[in-house]
């Protein structure tokens, strides 16, 4: 990995630590975290997909928040999100199938940053198994439009893949057939009737907020950093009624008469 790419990743890591130190206490004090109705999710399954360079640990707070409200969250099982886009989407799709079987019906896909793009691609493949889609700070209109530091890191991974390192994205993911096919799919309209929300922030220093404005989704603005979206109370305030509605629709819990 080049010095500039490694330096960019270190800068992002420092930002994440700083953001977490400020944002986590605010989240834990907020009513959206403290007020938990364990019946709210009614067992609705949720598959969580981490962002670029991150793993399941990055969505620990989202997992806890969902579980405390009666949802059944699980990780996408992709490990660190550094692999080939098409291969990762295959793995997300397999987890969707497994979790839908385990929970008895369609599930929600929730992804952060690149993970939101992977979630969208998987949802388009299996709309029969997806009851809702959440994308947090995801560059949906141009997956290669992230901050130059991030793209430097991606190119460094592709160079490592070219000399035999397995499990990493390769050059085809950045400007070849893999990239072109996935850009076509990620910018295509979502299947009719699939509810989706794309959360964006004009304070996002990693993904230009305009790239999150998916015309197939309900686009919601929050005031958050990129890495802090999974820790921001405003994100949970925006998601809570939508997730509850999807759970209600999924299990037909609405009162009759």
PDB file of N, CA, C and O in Angstrom, residues 124-154:
ATOM      1  N   UNK A 124     -31.911  -5.687  -4.936  1.00  0.00           N
ATOM      2  CA  UNK A 124     -32.421  -5.723  -6.306  1.00  0.00           C
ATOM      3  C   UNK A 124     -32.430  -7.146  -6.853  1.00  0.00           C
ATOM      4  O   UNK A 124     -33.286  -7.494  -7.676  1.00  0.00           O
ATOM      5  N   UNK A 125     -31.498  -7.958  -6.395  1.00  0.00           N
ATOM      6  CA  UNK A 125     -31.465  -9.356  -6.841  1.00  0.00           C
ATOM      7  C   UNK A 125     -32.599 -10.179  -6.234  1.00  0.00           C
ATOM      8  O   UNK A 125     -33.159 -11.052  -6.889  1.00  0.00           O
ATOM      9  N   UNK A 126     -32.887  -9.926  -4.940  1.00  0.00           N
ATOM     10  CA  UNK A 126     -33.870 -10.746  -4.226  1.00  0.00           C
ATOM     11  C   UNK A 126     -34.954  -9.897  -3.575  1.00  0.00           C
ATOM     12  O   UNK A 126     -35.128  -9.893  -2.365  1.00  0.00           O
ATOM     13  N   UNK A 127     -35.733  -9.172  -4.370  1.00  0.00           N
ATOM     14  CA  UNK A 127     -36.790  -8.340  -3.785  1.00  0.00           C
ATOM     15  C   UNK A 127     -37.836  -9.156  -3.040  1.00  0.00           C
ATOM     16  O   UNK A 127     -38.528  -8.626  -2.164  1.00  0.00           O
ATOM     17  N   UNK A 128     -37.952 -10.432  -3.383  1.00  0.00           N
ATOM     18  CA  UNK A 128     -38.911 -11.296  -2.697  1.00  0.00           C
ATOM     19  C   UNK A 128     -38.522 -11.553  -1.251  1.00  0.00           C
ATOM     20  O   UNK A 128     -39.377 -11.928  -0.438  1.00  0.00           O
ATOM     21  N   UNK A 129     -37.246 -11.321  -0.913  1.00  0.00           N
ATOM     22  CA  UNK A 129     -36.773 -11.603   0.436  1.00  0.00           C
ATOM     23  C   UNK A 129     -36.401 -10.347   1.212  1.00  0.00           C
ATOM     24  O   UNK A 129     -35.835 -10.432   2.294  1.00  0.00           O
ATOM     25  N   UNK A 130     -36.717  -9.175   0.663  1.00  0.00           N
ATOM     26  CA  UNK A 130     -36.334  -7.916   1.307  1.00  0.00           C
ATOM     27  C   UNK A 130     -37.578  -7.073   1.567  1.00  0.00           C
ATOM     28  O   UNK A 130     -38.301  -6.714   0.635  1.00  0.00           O
ATOM     29  N   UNK A 131     -37.817  -6.742   2.834  1.00  0.00           N
ATOM     30  CA  UNK A 131     -38.990  -5.952   3.198  1.00  0.00           C
ATOM     31  C   UNK A 131     -38.671  -4.469   3.329  1.00  0.00           C
ATOM     32  O   UNK A 131     -39.583  -3.646   3.435  1.00  0.00           O
ATOM     33  N   UNK A 132     -37.384  -4.123   3.322  1.00  0.00           N
ATOM     34  CA  UNK A 132     -36.989  -2.727   3.401  1.00  0.00           C
ATOM     35  C   UNK A 132     -35.489  -2.598   3.266  1.00  0.00           C
ATOM     36  O   UNK A 132     -34.743  -3.552   3.499  1.00  0.00           O
ATOM     37  N   UNK A 133     -35.045  -1.410   2.884  1.00  0.00           N
ATOM     38  CA  UNK A 133     -33.631  -1.159   2.607  1.00  0.00           C
ATOM     39  C   UNK A 133     -33.218   0.157   3.245  1.00  0.00           C
ATOM     40  O   UNK A 133     -33.876   1.181   3.053  1.00  0.00           O
ATOM     41  N   UNK A 134     -32.109   0.138   4.007  1.00  0.00           N
ATOM     42  CA  UNK A 134     -31.557   1.330   4.645  1.00  0.00           C
ATOM     43  C   UNK A 134     -30.122   1.514   4.176  1.00  0.00           C
ATOM     44  O   UNK A 134     -29.316   0.580   4.246  1.00  0.00           O
ATOM     45  N   UNK A 135     -29.796   2.719   3.705  1.00  0.00           N
ATOM     46  CA  UNK A 135     -28.439   3.025   3.243  1.00  0.00           C
ATOM     47  C   UNK A 135     -27.958   4.277   3.960  1.00  0.00           C
ATOM     48  O   UNK A 135     -28.601   5.324   3.895  1.00  0.00           O
ATOM     49  N   UNK A 136     -26.830   4.187   4.642  1.00  0.00           N
ATOM     50  CA  UNK A 136     -26.300   5.288   5.443  1.00  0.00           C
ATOM     51  C   UNK A 136     -25.041   5.857   4.777  1.00  0.00           C
ATOM     52  O   UNK A 136     -24.004   5.179   4.730  1.00  0.00           O
ATOM     53  N   UNK A 137     -25.129   7.058   4.262  1.00  0.00           N
ATOM     54  CA  UNK A 137     -23.966   7.698   3.669  1.00  0.00           C
ATOM     55  C   UNK A 137     -23.374   6.921   2.516  1.00  0.00           C
ATOM     56  O   UNK A 137     -22.152   6.858   2.364  1.00  0.00           O
ATOM     57  N   UNK A 138     -24.217   6.361   1.674  1.00  0.00           N
ATOM     58  CA  UNK A 138     -23.757   5.490   0.589  1.00  0.00           C
ATOM     59  C   UNK A 138     -23.691   6.241  -0.738  1.00  0.00           C
ATOM     60  O   UNK A 138     -24.678   6.870  -1.143  1.00  0.00           O
ATOM     61  N   UNK A 139     -22.560   6.162  -1.449  1.00  0.00           N
ATOM     62  CA  UNK A 139     -22.415   6.869  -2.732  1.00  0.00           C
ATOM     63  C   UNK A 139     -23.105   6.112  -3.866  1.00  0.00           C
ATOM     64  O   UNK A 139     -22.469   5.527  -4.737  1.00  0.00           O
ATOM     65  N   UNK A 140     -24.405   6.169  -3.870  1.00  0.00           N
ATOM     66  CA  UNK A 140     -25.202   5.317  -4.759  1.00  0.00           C
ATOM     67  C   UNK A 140     -25.154   5.775  -6.211  1.00  0.00           C
ATOM     68  O   UNK A 140     -25.245   4.952  -7.127  1.00  0.00           O
ATOM     69  N   UNK A 141     -25.021   7.063  -6.440  1.00  0.00           N
ATOM     70  CA  UNK A 141     -25.034   7.563  -7.812  1.00  0.00           C
ATOM     71  C   UNK A 141     -23.672   7.467  -8.482  1.00  0.00           C
ATOM     72  O   UNK A 141     -23.581   7.548  -9.710  1.00  0.00           O
ATOM     73  N   UNK A 142     -22.621   7.286  -7.677  1.00  0.00           N
ATOM     74  CA  UNK A 142     -21.273   7.098  -8.218  1.00  0.00           C
ATOM     75  C   UNK A 142     -20.422   6.427  -7.148  1.00  0.00           C
ATOM     76  O   UNK A 142     -19.835   7.107  -6.303  1.00  0.00           O
ATOM     77  N   UNK A 143     -20.325   5.087  -7.168  1.00  0.00           N
ATOM     78  CA  UNK A 143     -19.574   4.378  -6.131  1.00  0.00           C
ATOM     79  C   UNK A 143     -18.102   4.774  -6.072  1.00  0.00           C
ATOM     80  O   UNK A 143     -17.448   4.542  -5.049  1.00  0.00           O
ATOM     81  N   UNK A 144     -17.556   5.356  -7.139  1.00  0.00           N
ATOM     82  CA  UNK A 144     -16.149   5.771  -7.159  1.00  0.00           C
ATOM     83  C   UNK A 144     -15.992   7.247  -6.813  1.00  0.00           C
ATOM     84  O   UNK A 144     -14.915   7.820  -7.020  1.00  0.00           O
ATOM     85  N   UNK A 145     -17.046   7.860  -6.285  1.00  0.00           N
ATOM     86  CA  UNK A 145     -17.004   9.292  -6.038  1.00  0.00           C
ATOM     87  C   UNK A 145     -16.647   9.672  -4.619  1.00  0.00           C
ATOM     88  O   UNK A 145     -16.851  10.824  -4.224  1.00  0.00           O
ATOM     89  N   UNK A 146     -16.097   8.736  -3.835  1.00  0.00           N
ATOM     90  CA  UNK A 146     -15.754   9.027  -2.445  1.00  0.00           C
ATOM     91  C   UNK A 146     -14.487   9.882  -2.366  1.00  0.00           C
ATOM     92  O   UNK A 146     -13.844  10.185  -3.376  1.00  0.00           O
ATOM     93  N   UNK A 147     -14.124  10.243  -1.157  1.00  0.00           N
ATOM     94  CA  UNK A 147     -12.951  11.079  -0.890  1.00  0.00           C
ATOM     95  C   UNK A 147     -11.694  10.463  -1.533  1.00  0.00           C
ATOM     96  O   UNK A 147     -11.544   9.228  -1.542  1.00  0.00           O
ATOM     97  N   UNK A 148     -10.790  11.274  -2.067  1.00  0.00           N
ATOM     98  CA  UNK A 148      -9.573  10.743  -2.694  1.00  0.00           C
ATOM     99  C   UNK A 148      -8.781   9.792  -1.804  1.00  0.00           C
ATOM    100  O   UNK A 148      -8.179   8.836  -2.309  1.00  0.00           O
ATOM    101  N   UNK A 149      -8.775  10.006  -0.480  1.00  0.00           N
ATOM    102  CA  UNK A 149      -8.072   9.091   0.416  1.00  0.00           C
ATOM    103  C   UNK A 149      -8.639   7.683   0.317  1.00  0.00           C
ATOM    104  O   UNK A 149      -7.907   6.693   0.320  1.00  0.00           O
ATOM    105  N   UNK A 150      -9.962   7.599   0.241  1.00  0.00           N
ATOM    106  CA  UNK A 150     -10.616   6.296   0.150  1.00  0.00           C
ATOM    107  C   UNK A 150     -10.293   5.634  -1.188  1.00  0.00           C
ATOM    108  O   UNK A 150     -10.000   4.440  -1.253  1.00  0.00           O
ATOM    109  N   UNK A 151     -10.313   6.418  -2.256  1.00  0.00           N
ATOM    110  CA  UNK A 151     -10.029   5.851  -3.569  1.00  0.00           C
ATOM    111  C   UNK A 151      -8.565   5.431  -3.685  1.00  0.00           C
ATOM    112  O   UNK A 151      -8.249   4.439  -4.344  1.00  0.00           O
ATOM    113  N   UNK A 152      -7.667   6.157  -3.035  1.00  0.00           N
ATOM    114  CA  UNK A 152      -6.265   5.730  -3.009  1.00  0.00           C
ATOM    115  C   UNK A 152      -6.127   4.375  -2.329  1.00  0.00           C
ATOM    116  O   UNK A 152      -5.381   3.505  -2.790  1.00  0.00           O
ATOM    117  N   UNK A 153      -6.833   4.201  -1.223  1.00  0.00           N
ATOM    118  CA  UNK A 153      -6.792   2.921  -0.518  1.00  0.00           C
ATOM    119  C   UNK A 153      -7.366   1.806  -1.395  1.00  0.00           C
ATOM    120  O   UNK A 153      -6.819   0.692  -1.435  1.00  0.00           O
ATOM    121  N   UNK A 154      -8.460   2.083  -2.099  1.00  0.00           N
ATOM    122  CA  UNK A 154      -9.060   1.082  -2.985  1.00  0.00           C
ATOM    123  C   UNK A 154      -8.094   0.684  -4.101  1.00  0.00           C
ATOM    124  O   UNK A 154      -7.952  -0.503  -4.435  1.00  0.00           O
TER     125      UNK A 154
END
